[in-house]
Short mmCIF file of C-alpha atoms and ligand atoms in Angstrom, two decimals:
data_model
loop_
_atom_site.label_atom_id
_atom_site.label_comp_id
_atom_site.label_asym_id
_atom_site.label_seq_id
_atom_site.Cartn_x
_atom_site.Cartn_y
_atom_site.Cartn_z
CA UNK A 1 -0.26 -0.08 0.07
CA UNK A 2 1.40 3.67 -1.33
CA UNK A 3 2.13 5.80 1.87
CA UNK A 4 1.00 9.31 1.08
CA UNK A 5 1.66 12.37 3.63
CA UNK A 6 -0.53 15.35 3.26
CA UNK A 7 0.87 18.73 4.64
CA UNK A 8 -0.65 21.70 5.61
CA UNK A 9 -1.43 24.51 7.52
CA UNK A 10 -5.83 23.95 7.24
CA UNK A 11 -6.74 21.34 9.24
CA UNK A 12 -9.77 21.31 7.83
CA UNK A 13 -7.74 20.46 4.33
CA UNK A 14 -5.44 18.40 5.27
CA UNK A 15 -8.17 16.07 7.27
CA UNK A 16 -10.15 16.04 4.02
CA UNK A 17 -7.88 15.46 1.94
CA UNK A 18 -6.58 12.66 4.54
CA UNK A 19 -9.66 10.82 4.16
CA UNK A 20 -10.17 11.10 0.16
CA UNK A 21 -6.57 10.07 -0.19
CA UNK A 22 -8.12 6.70 2.40
CA UNK A 23 -10.82 5.64 1.27
CA UNK A 24 -9.27 4.85 -2.11
CA UNK A 25 -7.27 2.62 -0.12
CA UNK A 26 -3.77 4.46 0.19
CA UNK A 27 -2.49 4.87 3.88
CA UNK A 28 -2.55 8.86 4.15
CA UNK A 29 -0.78 10.73 7.17
CA UNK A 30 -0.91 14.46 7.63
CA UNK A 31 1.24 16.52 9.41
CA UNK A 32 0.07 20.45 10.28
CA UNK A 33 3.41 21.81 8.82
CA UNK A 34 6.56 21.56 7.70
CA UNK A 35 8.90 20.53 10.29
CA UNK A 36 6.51 18.24 11.73
CA UNK A 37 6.64 17.20 8.06
CA UNK A 38 10.39 16.60 7.99
CA UNK A 39 10.29 14.85 11.53
CA UNK A 40 8.04 12.13 10.51
CA UNK A 41 9.69 11.69 6.40
CA UNK A 42 13.33 11.40 8.87
CA UNK A 43 10.77 8.51 10.83
CA UNK A 44 9.91 6.30 8.12
CA UNK A 45 9.72 6.05 4.24
CA UNK A 46 6.50 7.57 2.77
CA UNK A 47 6.06 7.77 -1.66
CA UNK A 48 4.00 11.03 -2.35
CA UNK A 49 4.37 14.11 -0.67
CA UNK A 50 1.32 16.42 -0.71
CA UNK A 51 2.30 19.41 0.22
CA UNK A 52 0.82 23.10 0.65
CA UNK A 53 3.41 26.19 -0.59
CA UNK A 54 2.50 28.96 2.02
CA UNK A 55 2.67 27.49 5.39
CA UNK A 56 4.22 29.37 9.04
CA UNK A 57 7.46 28.72 9.86
CA UNK A 58 9.15 26.95 7.08
CA UNK A 59 7.42 27.21 3.62
CA UNK A 60 6.25 23.79 1.03
CA UNK A 61 9.99 24.77 -1.24
CA UNK A 62 12.20 24.74 1.73
CA UNK A 63 10.77 21.19 2.79
CA UNK A 64 11.44 20.49 -0.96
CA UNK A 65 14.48 20.88 -0.43
CA UNK A 66 14.69 18.77 2.65
CA UNK A 67 12.65 15.68 1.03
CA UNK A 68 15.06 15.86 -1.66
CA UNK A 69 18.20 15.64 0.65
CA UNK A 70 16.02 12.56 2.11
CA UNK A 71 15.20 10.25 -1.08
CA UNK A 72 15.06 11.82 -4.24
CA UNK A 73 12.62 9.59 -5.62
CA UNK A 74 9.93 10.38 -3.11
CA UNK A 75 7.02 12.15 -5.69
CA UNK A 76 6.52 15.78 -4.13
CA UNK A 77 2.70 16.99 -5.32
CA UNK A 78 2.50 21.07 -4.26
CA UNK A 79 -0.56 22.46 -3.71
CA UNK A 80 -0.95 26.46 -4.84
CA UNK A 81 -4.33 29.05 -4.84
CA UNK A 82 -2.56 30.69 -7.58
CA UNK A 83 -4.08 28.47 -11.22
CA UNK A 84 -1.18 30.35 -13.38
CA UNK A 85 1.12 29.06 -15.39
CA UNK A 86 3.68 31.17 -13.96
CA UNK A 87 2.53 29.22 -10.48
CA UNK A 88 3.10 25.93 -12.06
CA UNK A 89 6.63 26.93 -13.81
CA UNK A 90 8.29 27.68 -10.57
CA UNK A 91 6.33 24.82 -8.80
CA UNK A 92 8.34 22.64 -10.65
CA UNK A 93 11.48 25.10 -10.86
CA UNK A 94 12.33 24.77 -7.82
CA UNK A 95 11.57 20.20 -7.33
CA UNK A 96 7.88 19.54 -7.22
CA UNK A 97 6.92 16.56 -9.35
CA UNK A 98 3.05 17.85 -9.97
CA UNK A 99 0.98 20.83 -8.81
CA UNK A 100 -2.64 20.96 -7.62
CA UNK A 101 -4.50 23.78 -7.69
CA UNK A 102 -7.18 25.11 -4.92
CA UNK A 103 -9.78 24.29 -3.73
CA UNK A 104 -8.78 20.35 -4.71
CA UNK A 105 -11.43 17.99 -5.98
CA UNK A 106 -11.23 15.00 -5.77
CA UNK A 107 -10.79 12.87 -8.47
CA UNK A 108 -8.87 15.47 -10.08
CA UNK A 109 -6.36 15.02 -5.99
CA UNK A 110 -7.15 10.47 -6.56
CA UNK A 111 -5.52 11.02 -10.18
CA UNK A 112 -2.64 13.14 -9.46
CA UNK A 113 -1.92 10.97 -6.42
CA UNK A 114 -2.09 8.23 -8.64
CA UNK A 115 0.68 8.87 -10.94
CA UNK A 116 2.41 9.84 -8.82
CA UNK A 117 2.66 6.08 -6.63
CA UNK A 118 3.04 5.06 -10.51
CA UNK A 119 6.02 6.99 -11.06
CA UNK A 120 7.31 6.67 -7.59
CA UNK A 121 7.28 2.04 -7.82
CA UNK A 122 9.12 2.97 -11.14
CA UNK A 123 11.50 5.01 -9.51
CA UNK A 124 12.48 2.52 -6.67
CA UNK A 125 12.24 -0.64 -9.23
CA UNK A 126 14.82 1.08 -11.80
CA UNK A 127 16.64 1.87 -8.43
CA UNK A 128 16.59 -1.45 -7.61
CA UNK A 129 18.27 -3.02 -10.95
CA UNK A 130 20.42 -0.40 -10.86
CA UNK A 131 21.99 -1.73 -6.89
CA UNK A 132 21.66 -5.06 -8.40
CA UNK A 133 23.71 -4.16 -11.94
CA UNK A 134 26.34 -2.86 -10.20
CA UNK A 135 26.15 -5.63 -7.10
CA UNK A 136 27.30 -7.92 -10.21
CA UNK A 137 29.40 -5.67 -11.63
CA UNK A 138 32.14 -5.57 -8.80
CA UNK A 139 31.43 -9.19 -8.52
CA UNK A 140 32.46 -9.68 -11.88
CA UNK A 141 34.88 -7.22 -11.11
CA UNK A 142 36.80 -8.94 -8.38
CA UNK A 143 36.45 -12.43 -10.09
CA UNK A 144 38.29 -10.62 -13.01
CA UNK A 145 41.32 -9.25 -10.32
CA UNK A 146 41.14 -13.03 -9.02
CA UNK A 147 41.86 -14.83 -11.82
CA UNK A 148 44.47 -12.00 -13.26
CA UNK A 149 46.69 -12.47 -9.84
CA UNK A 150 46.18 -15.86 -10.87
CA UNK A 151 47.02 -15.73 -13.86
CA UNK A 152 50.62 -13.42 -13.57
CA UNK A 153 51.22 -15.57 -11.23
CA UNK A 154 51.09 -18.84 -13.14
CA UNK A 155 53.50 -16.17 -15.85
CA UNK A 156 56.00 -15.73 -12.86
CA UNK A 157 55.99 -19.74 -12.29
CA UNK A 158 56.92 -20.18 -15.87
CA UNK A 159 59.46 -17.98 -16.43
CA UNK A 160 61.42 -18.82 -13.32
CA UNK A 161 60.81 -22.46 -14.27
CA UNK A 162 62.58 -21.34 -17.90
CA UNK A 163 65.34 -19.17 -16.93
CA UNK A 164 66.57 -21.88 -14.46
CA UNK A 165 66.25 -24.50 -17.51
CA UNK A 166 69.01 -22.54 -19.26
CA UNK A 167 71.06 -21.82 -15.69
CA UNK A 168 71.24 -25.50 -15.08
CA UNK A 169 72.43 -26.59 -18.29
CA UNK A 170 74.57 -23.09 -19.06
CA UNK A 171 76.52 -22.27 -15.45
CA UNK A 172 79.14 -19.95 -17.42
CA UNK A 173 74.95 -17.57 -18.05
CA UNK A 174 74.17 -18.50 -14.54
CA UNK A 175 72.54 -14.90 -13.81
CA UNK A 176 73.19 -12.87 -17.21
CA UNK A 177 69.41 -13.52 -17.90
CA UNK A 178 68.62 -11.95 -14.66
CA UNK A 179 70.97 -9.10 -15.32
CA UNK A 180 70.03 -8.36 -18.21
CA UNK A 181 66.31 -8.47 -17.62
CA UNK A 182 67.62 -5.91 -14.89
CA UNK A 183 69.45 -3.42 -17.42
CA UNK A 184 66.87 -4.05 -19.82
CA UNK A 185 64.13 -2.80 -17.80
CA UNK A 186 66.77 0.42 -15.96
CA UNK A 187 67.36 1.17 -19.76
CA UNK A 188 63.40 0.98 -20.69
CA UNK A 189 62.51 3.17 -17.54
CA UNK A 190 65.22 5.83 -18.60
CA UNK A 191 63.99 6.11 -21.86
CA UNK A 192 60.42 6.88 -20.15
CA UNK A 193 59.04 3.99 -22.04
CA UNK A 194 56.09 3.09 -20.35
CA UNK A 195 55.45 0.24 -17.25
CA UNK A 196 53.90 -2.47 -19.61
CA UNK A 197 57.10 -1.81 -21.98
CA UNK A 198 59.44 -2.29 -19.25
CA UNK A 199 57.76 -5.11 -17.87
CA UNK A 200 57.91 -6.69 -21.58
CA UNK A 201 61.84 -6.18 -22.02
CA UNK A 202 62.82 -7.30 -17.96
CA UNK A 203 60.51 -10.87 -19.28
CA UNK A 204 62.29 -10.64 -22.39
CA UNK A 205 65.81 -9.95 -21.14
CA UNK A 206 64.80 -13.12 -17.90
CA UNK A 207 64.00 -16.09 -20.54
CA UNK A 208 66.05 -14.46 -23.81
CA UNK A 209 68.70 -17.50 -23.96
CA UNK A 210 66.17 -20.35 -23.76
CA UNK A 211 66.17 -21.54 -27.15
CA UNK A 212 69.79 -22.49 -25.43
CA UNK A 213 68.61 -25.38 -24.20
CA UNK A 214 69.02 -27.00 -27.68
CA UNK A 215 72.00 -26.31 -27.62
CA UNK A 216 74.88 -29.27 -26.62
CA UNK A 217 76.04 -28.37 -23.25
CA UNK A 218 79.88 -28.97 -23.73
CA UNK A 219 79.63 -26.10 -26.62
CA UNK A 220 78.21 -23.89 -24.39
CA UNK A 221 80.75 -24.85 -21.59
CA UNK A 222 83.50 -25.04 -24.65
CA UNK A 223 86.43 -23.33 -23.26
CA UNK A 224 89.17 -21.30 -26.31
CA UNK A 225 87.19 -20.81 -29.32
CA UNK A 226 84.65 -22.25 -31.61
CA UNK A 227 84.32 -24.11 -34.92
CA UNK A 228 82.85 -22.39 -37.58
CA UNK A 229 80.12 -24.65 -37.00
CA UNK A 230 79.50 -24.99 -33.40
CA UNK A 231 79.17 -20.87 -33.81
CA UNK A 232 76.47 -21.86 -35.60
CA UNK A 233 74.92 -24.31 -33.30
CA UNK A 234 75.00 -21.67 -31.50
CA UNK A 235 73.51 -18.64 -33.07
CA UNK A 236 69.98 -21.55 -33.87
CA UNK A 237 69.21 -20.06 -30.17
CA UNK A 238 67.80 -16.86 -30.94
CA UNK A 239 65.44 -18.29 -33.10
CA UNK A 240 64.69 -21.75 -31.12
CA UNK A 241 63.66 -19.28 -28.33
CA UNK A 242 61.31 -17.75 -30.34
CA UNK A 243 59.74 -20.83 -32.17
CA UNK A 244 59.58 -22.15 -27.70
CA UNK A 245 57.87 -18.86 -26.63
CA UNK A 246 55.69 -18.97 -29.59
CA UNK A 247 54.00 -21.41 -28.41
CA UNK A 248 53.50 -20.31 -24.79
CA UNK A 249 51.35 -17.79 -24.99
CA UNK A 250 53.25 -15.03 -24.05
CA UNK A 251 52.85 -11.08 -25.20
CA UNK A 252 54.00 -11.86 -28.54
CA UNK A 253 56.45 -8.86 -28.39
CA UNK A 254 58.74 -11.33 -26.11
CA UNK A 255 59.33 -13.76 -28.50
CA UNK A 256 59.97 -11.05 -31.22
CA UNK A 257 62.63 -9.61 -28.52
CA UNK A 258 63.99 -12.86 -27.88
CA UNK A 259 64.20 -14.03 -31.50
CA UNK A 260 65.29 -10.32 -32.42
CA UNK A 261 68.38 -10.29 -29.73
CA UNK A 262 71.54 -10.69 -31.49
CA UNK A 263 70.29 -8.80 -34.74
CA UNK A 264 72.49 -5.57 -35.37
CA UNK A 265 71.29 -2.39 -36.55
CA UNK A 266 73.16 -2.51 -39.78
CA UNK A 267 71.78 -5.82 -40.16
CA UNK A 268 75.10 -7.66 -39.88
CA UNK A 269 73.53 -9.58 -36.79
CA UNK A 270 71.44 -12.58 -36.84
CA UNK A 271 69.30 -14.72 -37.82
CA UNK A 272 67.20 -12.39 -40.14
CA UNK A 273 70.05 -9.58 -40.58
CA UNK A 274 67.53 -6.86 -40.34
CA UNK A 275 68.77 -4.03 -39.81
CA UNK A 276 67.15 -0.71 -37.00
CA UNK A 277 63.76 0.52 -37.98
CA UNK A 278 63.22 -3.32 -38.41
CA UNK A 279 64.21 -4.19 -34.75
CA UNK A 280 61.50 -3.81 -32.34
CA UNK A 281 62.21 -1.45 -29.65
CA UNK A 282 61.70 -4.16 -27.27
CA UNK A 283 64.53 -5.84 -28.88
CA UNK A 284 66.96 -2.76 -29.69
CA UNK A 285 66.75 -2.50 -25.67
CA UNK A 286 68.07 -5.85 -25.32
CA UNK A 287 70.83 -6.06 -27.51
CA UNK A 288 72.63 -3.46 -25.76
CA UNK A 289 72.10 -5.01 -21.83
CA UNK A 290 72.49 -8.08 -23.47
CA UNK A 291 76.10 -7.10 -24.87
CA UNK A 292 77.15 -4.66 -22.03
CA UNK A 293 75.91 -7.44 -19.52
CA UNK A 294 78.40 -10.00 -21.47
CA UNK A 295 81.18 -7.66 -21.57
CA UNK A 296 81.17 -7.23 -17.74
CA UNK A 297 81.31 -11.22 -16.95
CA UNK A 298 83.72 -13.92 -16.80
CA UNK A 299 83.04 -15.89 -19.85
CA UNK A 300 85.06 -19.53 -20.81
CA UNK A 301 86.57 -18.88 -23.15
CA UNK A 302 88.01 -14.67 -21.69
CA UNK A 303 88.14 -12.89 -18.56
CA UNK A 304 85.59 -10.08 -17.56
CA UNK A 305 86.57 -7.28 -19.57
CA UNK A 306 84.70 -4.53 -17.03
CA UNK A 307 81.94 -1.69 -17.15
CA UNK A 308 84.46 0.59 -18.91
CA UNK A 309 85.54 -2.04 -22.09
CA UNK A 310 81.36 -2.43 -22.30
CA UNK A 311 80.96 1.05 -22.53
CA UNK A 312 83.61 1.73 -25.44
CA UNK A 313 81.96 -1.20 -26.86
CA UNK A 314 78.49 0.25 -27.29
CA UNK A 315 79.32 4.35 -27.56
CA UNK A 316 81.88 3.10 -30.66
CA UNK A 317 79.72 1.63 -32.13
CA UNK A 318 76.50 4.16 -31.45
CA UNK A 319 73.50 4.03 -34.36
CA UNK A 320 75.81 1.26 -36.27
CA UNK A 321 75.60 -1.82 -34.23
CA UNK A 322 73.95 -0.53 -31.52
CA UNK A 323 70.31 2.01 -30.97
CA UNK A 324 71.46 5.39 -30.17
CA UNK A 325 68.83 6.31 -28.26
CA UNK A 326 69.58 2.93 -25.86
CA UNK A 327 72.51 3.33 -25.96
CA UNK A 328 72.62 6.97 -24.83
CA UNK A 329 70.52 5.67 -21.86
CA UNK A 330 72.07 2.72 -20.88
CA UNK A 331 75.01 5.51 -20.73
CA UNK A 332 73.46 7.69 -18.86
CA UNK A 333 72.32 5.19 -16.63
CA UNK A 334 75.60 3.38 -15.92
CA UNK A 335 77.16 7.54 -15.18
CA UNK A 336 75.14 8.09 -12.87
CA UNK A 337 76.27 4.85 -11.03
CA UNK A 338 73.53 2.20 -11.55
CA UNK A 339 75.20 -1.34 -10.72
CA UNK A 340 73.36 -4.41 -12.15
CA UNK A 341 71.20 -6.25 -9.95
CA UNK A 342 71.20 -9.88 -9.78
CA UNK A 343 67.96 -10.22 -8.11
CA UNK A 344 64.56 -11.42 -9.75
CA UNK A 345 62.34 -8.93 -10.08
CA UNK A 346 57.98 -9.09 -9.68
CA UNK A 347 56.57 -8.47 -13.68
CA UNK A 348 53.59 -7.24 -14.15
CA UNK A 349 52.71 -8.86 -17.81
CA UNK A 350 49.89 -7.22 -20.00
CA UNK A 351 47.44 -9.94 -20.19
FE1 FE2 B 401 71.97 -14.87 -26.74
#
């Protein structure tokens, strides 16, 4: 049953209107002024308020403002003594949903209230649907968030596993991939690349030599010079890594960067002989980080050469073998005191 509140300072009017409404099946109550009406509205819910405009203490217009704060969906019908268009416009502008002109006939009152009750019901149903929709939306977001975290965790596990597989077979490059990944991420950050690219280059770095698991271990750890055939067998790791990662459902840029990490800007690299404009941004970084880290570390066939030699190498061939912007960023990093980090960092891959 719809609840109606009638507000009028004239007792006879409010009693008559309440009687009309009760006889029509509504639950009707009356208030002698706006202050009483307001406290009644705060105590329990009403669907429609029928209020006079001019009343002592607080006017019907001020009561309307209070009603809107309590509940925007309560329908307010203003009662006015002046039957002009101007009065109607003013009533609606002040927030009324409808208006009645005095003297009020029973039929017009019931028709107007019936209409207001219908609108209130529709408005309540709409609000309920919106609340339900918001609830389901939140539930869905929480589920997606949970699944994303779980996928990220699985991916990190896969990356970690792949890193350790390579390093178990090739102890001389133990830590090399991790350091290359960390240096690549630091270069990308220095170049103001987006967070996503920083994570992608770090990940690509962590597994860039994964293709080496297809190369015989004795060749990987052989001290001294390699024969041309052995060199060819090692070179194939870039393409093999790309093939393996392509099947792992990781972001495409990771596989591409792995395939291109031995390319050179002048086209003298392998496996495709790409030039600078065809090498992807992630690989451009990986190429420089790989060379710098390799020169700084000990190898079976030579001792560590140190950071000065590494920076001299990339600086001397900047724009020829290595991308100039990447070389500048890398050199700037070390000039500012960067030292290569060995530990594995958390990664957040785009899914
Ligand atoms: Fe490599």
